[in-house]
CSV table of C-alpha atoms in Angstrom, one decimal:
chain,number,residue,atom,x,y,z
E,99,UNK,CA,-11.4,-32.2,-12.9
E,100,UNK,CA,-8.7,-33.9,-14.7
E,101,UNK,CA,-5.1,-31.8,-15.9
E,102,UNK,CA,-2.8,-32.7,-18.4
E,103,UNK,CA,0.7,-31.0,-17.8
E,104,UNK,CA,1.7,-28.2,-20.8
E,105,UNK,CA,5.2,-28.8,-22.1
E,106,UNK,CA,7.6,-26.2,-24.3
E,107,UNK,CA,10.3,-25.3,-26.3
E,108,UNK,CA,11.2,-22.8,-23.8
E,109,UNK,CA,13.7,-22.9,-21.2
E,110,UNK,CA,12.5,-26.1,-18.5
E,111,UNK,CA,10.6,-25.1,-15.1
E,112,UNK,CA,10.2,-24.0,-12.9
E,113,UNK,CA,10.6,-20.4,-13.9
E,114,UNK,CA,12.5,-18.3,-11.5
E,115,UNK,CA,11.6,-14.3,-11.3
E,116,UNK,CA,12.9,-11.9,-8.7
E,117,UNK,CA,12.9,-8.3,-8.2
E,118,UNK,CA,9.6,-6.2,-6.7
E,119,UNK,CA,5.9,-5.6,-7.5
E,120,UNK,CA,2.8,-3.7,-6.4
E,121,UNK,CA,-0.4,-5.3,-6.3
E,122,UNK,CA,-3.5,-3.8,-5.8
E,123,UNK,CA,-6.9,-4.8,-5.7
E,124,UNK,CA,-10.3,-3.1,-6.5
E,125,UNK,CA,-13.8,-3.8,-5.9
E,126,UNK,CA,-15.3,-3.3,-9.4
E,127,UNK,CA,-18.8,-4.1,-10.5
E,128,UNK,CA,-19.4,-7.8,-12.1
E,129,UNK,CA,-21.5,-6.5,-15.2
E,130,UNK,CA,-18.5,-4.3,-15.9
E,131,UNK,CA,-16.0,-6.7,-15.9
E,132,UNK,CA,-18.3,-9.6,-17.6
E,133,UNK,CA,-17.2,-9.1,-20.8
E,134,UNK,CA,-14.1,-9.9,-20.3
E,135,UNK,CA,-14.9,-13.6,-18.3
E,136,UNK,CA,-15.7,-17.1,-20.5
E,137,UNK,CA,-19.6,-16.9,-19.8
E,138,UNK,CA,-19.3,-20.4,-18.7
E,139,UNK,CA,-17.2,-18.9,-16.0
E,140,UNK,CA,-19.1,-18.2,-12.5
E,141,UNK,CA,-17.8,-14.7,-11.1
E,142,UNK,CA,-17.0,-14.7,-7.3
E,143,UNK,CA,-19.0,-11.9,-6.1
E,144,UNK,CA,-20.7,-10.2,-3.1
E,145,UNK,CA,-23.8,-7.7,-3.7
E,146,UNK,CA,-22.9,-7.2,-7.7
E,147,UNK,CA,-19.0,-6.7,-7.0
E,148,UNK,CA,-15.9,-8.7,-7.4
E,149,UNK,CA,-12.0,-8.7,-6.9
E,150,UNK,CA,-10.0,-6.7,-9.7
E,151,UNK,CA,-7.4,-4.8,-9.9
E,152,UNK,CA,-3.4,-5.0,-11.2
E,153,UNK,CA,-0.3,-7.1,-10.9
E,154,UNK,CA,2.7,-4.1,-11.6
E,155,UNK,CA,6.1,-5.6,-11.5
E,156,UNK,CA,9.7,-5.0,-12.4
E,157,UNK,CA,12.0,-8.2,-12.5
E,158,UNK,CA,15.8,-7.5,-12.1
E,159,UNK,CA,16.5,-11.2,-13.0
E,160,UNK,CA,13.9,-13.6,-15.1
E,161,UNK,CA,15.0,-15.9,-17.8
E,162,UNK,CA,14.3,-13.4,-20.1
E,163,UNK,CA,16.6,-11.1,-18.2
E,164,UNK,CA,15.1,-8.1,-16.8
E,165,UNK,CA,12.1,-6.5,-17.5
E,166,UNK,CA,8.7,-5.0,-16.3
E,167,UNK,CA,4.9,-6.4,-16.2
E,168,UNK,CA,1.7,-4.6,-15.9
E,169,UNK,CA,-1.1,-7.3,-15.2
E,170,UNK,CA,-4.7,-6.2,-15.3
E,171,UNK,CA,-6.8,-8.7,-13.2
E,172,UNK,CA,-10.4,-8.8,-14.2
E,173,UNK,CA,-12.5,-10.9,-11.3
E,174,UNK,CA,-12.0,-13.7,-9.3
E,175,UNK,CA,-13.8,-16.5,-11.1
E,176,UNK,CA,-15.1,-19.7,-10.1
E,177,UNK,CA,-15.4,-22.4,-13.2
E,178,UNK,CA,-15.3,-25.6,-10.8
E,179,UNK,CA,-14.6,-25.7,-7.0
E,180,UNK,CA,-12.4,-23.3,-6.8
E,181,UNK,CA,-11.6,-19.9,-7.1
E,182,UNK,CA,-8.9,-17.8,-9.0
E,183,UNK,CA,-7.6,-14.7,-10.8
E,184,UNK,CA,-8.6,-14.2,-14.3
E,185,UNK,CA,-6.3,-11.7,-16.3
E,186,UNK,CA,-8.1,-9.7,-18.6
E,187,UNK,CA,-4.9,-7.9,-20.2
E,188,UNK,CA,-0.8,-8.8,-20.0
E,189,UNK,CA,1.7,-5.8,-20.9
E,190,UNK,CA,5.6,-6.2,-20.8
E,191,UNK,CA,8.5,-4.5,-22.6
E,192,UNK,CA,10.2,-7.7,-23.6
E,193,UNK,CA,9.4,-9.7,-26.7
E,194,UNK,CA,11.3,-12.8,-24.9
E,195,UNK,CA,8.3,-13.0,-21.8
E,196,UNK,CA,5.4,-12.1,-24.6
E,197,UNK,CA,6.2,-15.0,-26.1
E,198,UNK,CA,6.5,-17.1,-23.6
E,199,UNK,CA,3.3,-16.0,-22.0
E,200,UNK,CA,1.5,-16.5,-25.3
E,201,UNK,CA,3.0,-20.2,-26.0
E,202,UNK,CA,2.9,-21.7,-22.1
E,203,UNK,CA,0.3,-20.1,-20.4
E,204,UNK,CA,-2.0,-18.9,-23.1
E,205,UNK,CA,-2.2,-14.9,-22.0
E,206,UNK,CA,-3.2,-12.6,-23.9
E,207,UNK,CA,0.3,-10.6,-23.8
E,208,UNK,CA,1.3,-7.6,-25.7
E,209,UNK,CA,4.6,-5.9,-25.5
E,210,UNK,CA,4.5,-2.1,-24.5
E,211,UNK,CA,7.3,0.9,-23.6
E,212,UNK,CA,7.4,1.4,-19.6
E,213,UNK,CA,8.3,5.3,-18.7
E,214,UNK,CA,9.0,5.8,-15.3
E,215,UNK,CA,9.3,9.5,-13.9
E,216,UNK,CA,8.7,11.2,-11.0
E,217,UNK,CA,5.8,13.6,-10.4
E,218,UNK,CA,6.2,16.4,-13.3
E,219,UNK,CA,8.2,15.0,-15.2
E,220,UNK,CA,8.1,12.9,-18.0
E,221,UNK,CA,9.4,11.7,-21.9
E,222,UNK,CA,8.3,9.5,-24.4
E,223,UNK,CA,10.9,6.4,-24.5
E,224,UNK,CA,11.6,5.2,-27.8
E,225,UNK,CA,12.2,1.3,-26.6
E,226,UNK,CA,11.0,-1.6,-25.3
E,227,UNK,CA,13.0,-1.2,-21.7
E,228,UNK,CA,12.0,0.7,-18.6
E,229,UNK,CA,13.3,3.9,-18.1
E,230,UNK,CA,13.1,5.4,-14.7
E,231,UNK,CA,13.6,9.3,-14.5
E,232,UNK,CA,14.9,10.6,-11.4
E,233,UNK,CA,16.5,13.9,-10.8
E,234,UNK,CA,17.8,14.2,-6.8
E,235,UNK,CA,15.0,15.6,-4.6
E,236,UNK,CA,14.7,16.7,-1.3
E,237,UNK,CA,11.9,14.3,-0.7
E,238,UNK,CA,14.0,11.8,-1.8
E,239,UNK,CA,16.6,12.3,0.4
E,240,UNK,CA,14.7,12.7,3.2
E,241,UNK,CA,13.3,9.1,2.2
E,242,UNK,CA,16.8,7.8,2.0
E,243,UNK,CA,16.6,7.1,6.0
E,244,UNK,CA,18.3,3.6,7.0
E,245,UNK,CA,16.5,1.4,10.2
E,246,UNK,CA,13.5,2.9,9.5
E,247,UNK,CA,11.4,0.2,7.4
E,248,UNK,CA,11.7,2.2,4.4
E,249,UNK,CA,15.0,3.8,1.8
E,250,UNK,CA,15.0,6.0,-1.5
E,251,UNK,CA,11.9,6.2,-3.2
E,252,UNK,CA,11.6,2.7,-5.4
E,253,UNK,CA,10.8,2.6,-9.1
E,254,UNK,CA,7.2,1.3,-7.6
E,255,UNK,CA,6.5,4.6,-6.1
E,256,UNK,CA,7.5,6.7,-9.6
E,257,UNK,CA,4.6,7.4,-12.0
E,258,UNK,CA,4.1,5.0,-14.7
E,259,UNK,CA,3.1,5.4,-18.5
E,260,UNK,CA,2.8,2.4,-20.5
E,261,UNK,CA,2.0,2.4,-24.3
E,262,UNK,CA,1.2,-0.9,-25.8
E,263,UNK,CA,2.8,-1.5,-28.9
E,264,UNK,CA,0.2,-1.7,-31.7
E,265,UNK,CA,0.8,-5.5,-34.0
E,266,UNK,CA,0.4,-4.7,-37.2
E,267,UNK,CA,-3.4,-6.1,-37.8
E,268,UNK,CA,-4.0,-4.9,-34.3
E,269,UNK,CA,-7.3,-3.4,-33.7
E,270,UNK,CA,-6.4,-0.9,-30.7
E,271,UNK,CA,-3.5,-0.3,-28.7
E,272,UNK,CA,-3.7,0.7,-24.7
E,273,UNK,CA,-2.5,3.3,-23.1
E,274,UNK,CA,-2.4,3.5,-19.3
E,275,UNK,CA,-0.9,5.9,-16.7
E,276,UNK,CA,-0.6,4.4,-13.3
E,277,UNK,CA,-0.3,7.6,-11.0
E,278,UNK,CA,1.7,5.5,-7.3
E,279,UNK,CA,1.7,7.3,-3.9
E,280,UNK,CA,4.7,7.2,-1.7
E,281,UNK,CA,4.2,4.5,1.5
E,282,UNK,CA,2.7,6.5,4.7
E,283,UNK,CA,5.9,7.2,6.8
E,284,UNK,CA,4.2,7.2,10.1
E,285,UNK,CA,2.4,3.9,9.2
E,286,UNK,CA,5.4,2.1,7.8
E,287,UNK,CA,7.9,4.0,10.8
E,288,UNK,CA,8.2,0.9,12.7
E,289,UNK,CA,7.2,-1.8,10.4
E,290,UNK,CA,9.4,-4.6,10.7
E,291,UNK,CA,8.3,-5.4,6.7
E,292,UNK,CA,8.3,-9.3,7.6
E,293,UNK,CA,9.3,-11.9,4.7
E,294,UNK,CA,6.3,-14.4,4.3
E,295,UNK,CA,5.5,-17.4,1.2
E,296,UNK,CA,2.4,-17.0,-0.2
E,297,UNK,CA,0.9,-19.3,-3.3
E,298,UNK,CA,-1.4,-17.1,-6.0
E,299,UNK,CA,-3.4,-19.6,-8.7
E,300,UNK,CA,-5.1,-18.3,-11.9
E,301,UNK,CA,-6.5,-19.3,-14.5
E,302,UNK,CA,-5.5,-18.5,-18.3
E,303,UNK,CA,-6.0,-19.9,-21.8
E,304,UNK,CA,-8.9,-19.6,-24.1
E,305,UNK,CA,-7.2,-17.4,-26.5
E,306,UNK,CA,-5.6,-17.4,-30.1
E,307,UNK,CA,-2.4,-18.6,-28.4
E,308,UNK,CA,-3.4,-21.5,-26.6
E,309,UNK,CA,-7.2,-22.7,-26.7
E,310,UNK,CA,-7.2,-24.9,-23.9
E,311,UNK,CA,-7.8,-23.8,-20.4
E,312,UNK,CA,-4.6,-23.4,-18.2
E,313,UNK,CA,-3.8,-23.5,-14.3
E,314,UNK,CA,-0.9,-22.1,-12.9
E,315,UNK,CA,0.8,-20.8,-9.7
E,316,UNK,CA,3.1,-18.2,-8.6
E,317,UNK,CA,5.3,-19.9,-5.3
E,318,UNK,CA,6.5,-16.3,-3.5
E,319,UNK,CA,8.7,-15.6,-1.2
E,320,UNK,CA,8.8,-11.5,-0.4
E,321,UNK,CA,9.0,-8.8,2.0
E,322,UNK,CA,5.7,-7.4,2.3
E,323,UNK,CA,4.0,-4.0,3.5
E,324,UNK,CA,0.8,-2.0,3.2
E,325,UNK,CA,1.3,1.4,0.6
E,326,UNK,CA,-1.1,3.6,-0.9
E,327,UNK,CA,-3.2,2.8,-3.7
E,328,UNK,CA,-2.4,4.2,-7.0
E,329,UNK,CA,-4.4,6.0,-9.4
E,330,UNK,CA,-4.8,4.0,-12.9
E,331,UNK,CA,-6.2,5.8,-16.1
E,332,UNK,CA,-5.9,6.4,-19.6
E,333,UNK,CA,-6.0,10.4,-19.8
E,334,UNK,CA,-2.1,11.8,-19.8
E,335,UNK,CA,-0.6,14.4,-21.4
E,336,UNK,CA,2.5,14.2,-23.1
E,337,UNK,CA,4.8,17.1,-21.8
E,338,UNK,CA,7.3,17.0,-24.7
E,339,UNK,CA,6.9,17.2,-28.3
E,340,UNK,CA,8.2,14.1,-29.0
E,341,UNK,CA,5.7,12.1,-27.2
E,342,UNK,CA,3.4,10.7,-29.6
E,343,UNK,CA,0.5,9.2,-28.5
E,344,UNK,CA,-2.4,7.2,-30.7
E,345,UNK,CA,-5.7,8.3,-31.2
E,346,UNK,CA,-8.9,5.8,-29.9
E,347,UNK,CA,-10.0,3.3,-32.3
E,348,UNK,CA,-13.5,2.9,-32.9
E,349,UNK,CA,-14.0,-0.9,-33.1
E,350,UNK,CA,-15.3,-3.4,-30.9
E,351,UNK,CA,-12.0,-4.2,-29.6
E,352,UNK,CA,-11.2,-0.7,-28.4
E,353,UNK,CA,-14.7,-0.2,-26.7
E,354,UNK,CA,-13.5,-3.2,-24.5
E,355,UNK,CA,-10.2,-1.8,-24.4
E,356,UNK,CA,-11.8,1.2,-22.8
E,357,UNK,CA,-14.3,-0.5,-20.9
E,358,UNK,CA,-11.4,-2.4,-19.2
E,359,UNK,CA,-9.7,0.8,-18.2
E,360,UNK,CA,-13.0,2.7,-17.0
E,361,UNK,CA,-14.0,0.1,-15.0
E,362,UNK,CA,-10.7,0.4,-12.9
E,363,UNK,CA,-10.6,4.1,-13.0
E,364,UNK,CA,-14.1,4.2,-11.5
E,365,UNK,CA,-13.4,1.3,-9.4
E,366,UNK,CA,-12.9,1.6,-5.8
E,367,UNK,CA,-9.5,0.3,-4.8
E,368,UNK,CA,-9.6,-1.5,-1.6
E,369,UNK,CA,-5.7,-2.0,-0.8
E,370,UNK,CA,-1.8,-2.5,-2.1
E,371,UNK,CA,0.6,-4.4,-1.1
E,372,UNK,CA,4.0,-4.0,-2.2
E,373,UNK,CA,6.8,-7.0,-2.4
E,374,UNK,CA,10.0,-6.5,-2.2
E,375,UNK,CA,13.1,-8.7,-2.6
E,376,UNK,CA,10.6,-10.8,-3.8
E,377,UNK,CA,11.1,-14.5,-5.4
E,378,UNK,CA,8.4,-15.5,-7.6
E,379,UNK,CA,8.8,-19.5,-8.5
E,380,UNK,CA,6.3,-20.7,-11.6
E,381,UNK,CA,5.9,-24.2,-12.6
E,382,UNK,CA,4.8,-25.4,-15.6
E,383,UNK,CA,0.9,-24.7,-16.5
E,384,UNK,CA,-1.4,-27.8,-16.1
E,385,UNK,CA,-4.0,-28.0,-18.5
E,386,UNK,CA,-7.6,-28.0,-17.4
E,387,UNK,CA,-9.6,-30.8,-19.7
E,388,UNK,CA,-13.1,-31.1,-18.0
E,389,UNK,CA,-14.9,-28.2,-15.3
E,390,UNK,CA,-17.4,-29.6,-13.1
């Protein structure tokens, strides 16, 4: 397999992202997700299923300064050798990283509003930035306990809505609500959280942006722990009159929209990790010109 190396006008590599994430993984059914792969693609799988799931991340420092990511992971696909992560779906309130995800790596990003809340409460935001809604609790407080592997409830742990914001031409926009469960207390009591590297490769390309098919890999360095999985769906209800929300498009492109989401809602999750204080190096996509 040879790889040419995929150069821009955007600030030179490596790319440097740090703040925290959740990522969770789900066992979801391969003729679900199939749409969604290049057919020439093999699907890792085991007894009809494969690895899906999400990428959720909010970046206090980035070159594009700071800003959240929702990445929805389709399967674990196999066109050569090896194996990798194929994103079906890239969401992010910054026009900045949408571009730059377009132009380098070829994803298929859209920019959407983030609303982060706790349970019960919630308002439409009328930006591209995060917005994390947090009145004082007493479960927060009692949270907020120092030597104990865990502190005051993170912005991963609040409920998230995200609202894609529809292109004009666009054929569908998506709307997602990512329901997050608090870490177990008496599991994480005496976790000492370590810090470990790990190296995640995946595949992109193959789209309007960039037609070629692209490698790349995130270098991290994070604190890591076991939390509950979150709950991922498309039915919320706005609480205030101000939040708006589209209706469903009836074209092609929404059916796969809504396929996408389905198949994680109905999918089984299988475990989250959360990273925290995490340092996420990317180098410059290489450019995959033959699959064996």
């Amino acid at each position: 397999m040879d790889v040419v190396m995929v150069t821009s006008g955007f600030e030179k590599p490596p790319w440097i992202f740090k703040g925290s994430a959740v990522y969770q993984i789900h066992s979801v059914r391969v003729d679900s997700v199939r749409p969604f792969i290049p057919k020439e693609f093999k699907v890792v799988q085991n007894f009809g299923y494969t690895m899906g799931g999400f990428f959720l991340a909010n970046y206090e420092e980035s070159p594009f300064g700071a800003f959240d990511e929702l990445v929805i992971i389709a399967a674990i696909v196999k066109p050569d050798r090896s194996s990798r992560a194929w994103a079906a779906k890239v969401l992010v309130n910054s026009d900045e990283a949408r571009d730059h995800g377009r132009k380098v790596f070829g994803l298929p990003s859209q920019v959407a509003n983030f609303i982060k809340y706790n349970s019960g409460t919630r308002c439409m935001l009328k930006q591209k930035k995060s917005k994390v809604i947090s009145p004082q609790s007493k479960a927060e407080g009692f949270l907020n306990i120092n030597g104990l592997g865990f502190s005051k409830l993170p912005n991963n742990y609040k409920d998230t809505q995200i609202r894609e914001i529809k292109e004009e031409g666009a054929p569908n926009s998506w709307n997602l609500d990512i329901k997050s469960k608090a870490p177990n207390l008496e599991l994480n009591r005496f976790s000492i959280n370590p810090r470990i590297k790990l190296s995640l490769t995946s595949l992109s390309g193959l789209t309007e942006y960039n037609p070629h098919l692209l490698e790349y890999t995130c270098q991290i360095e994070t604190r890591v722990r076991v939390v509950g999985t979150s709950k991922i769906s498309e039915q919320f209800t706005p609480r205030y009159e101000e939040c708006e929300f589209s209706e469903h498009q009836n074209s092609p492109a929404a059916d796969m929209k809504n396929l996408m989401i389905e198949t994680l809602e109905n999918s089984k999750p299988l475990i989250a990790v959360e990273f925290n204080s995490m340092k996420m190096t990317v180098d410059s996509p290489t450019m995959v010109s033959k699959c064996q």
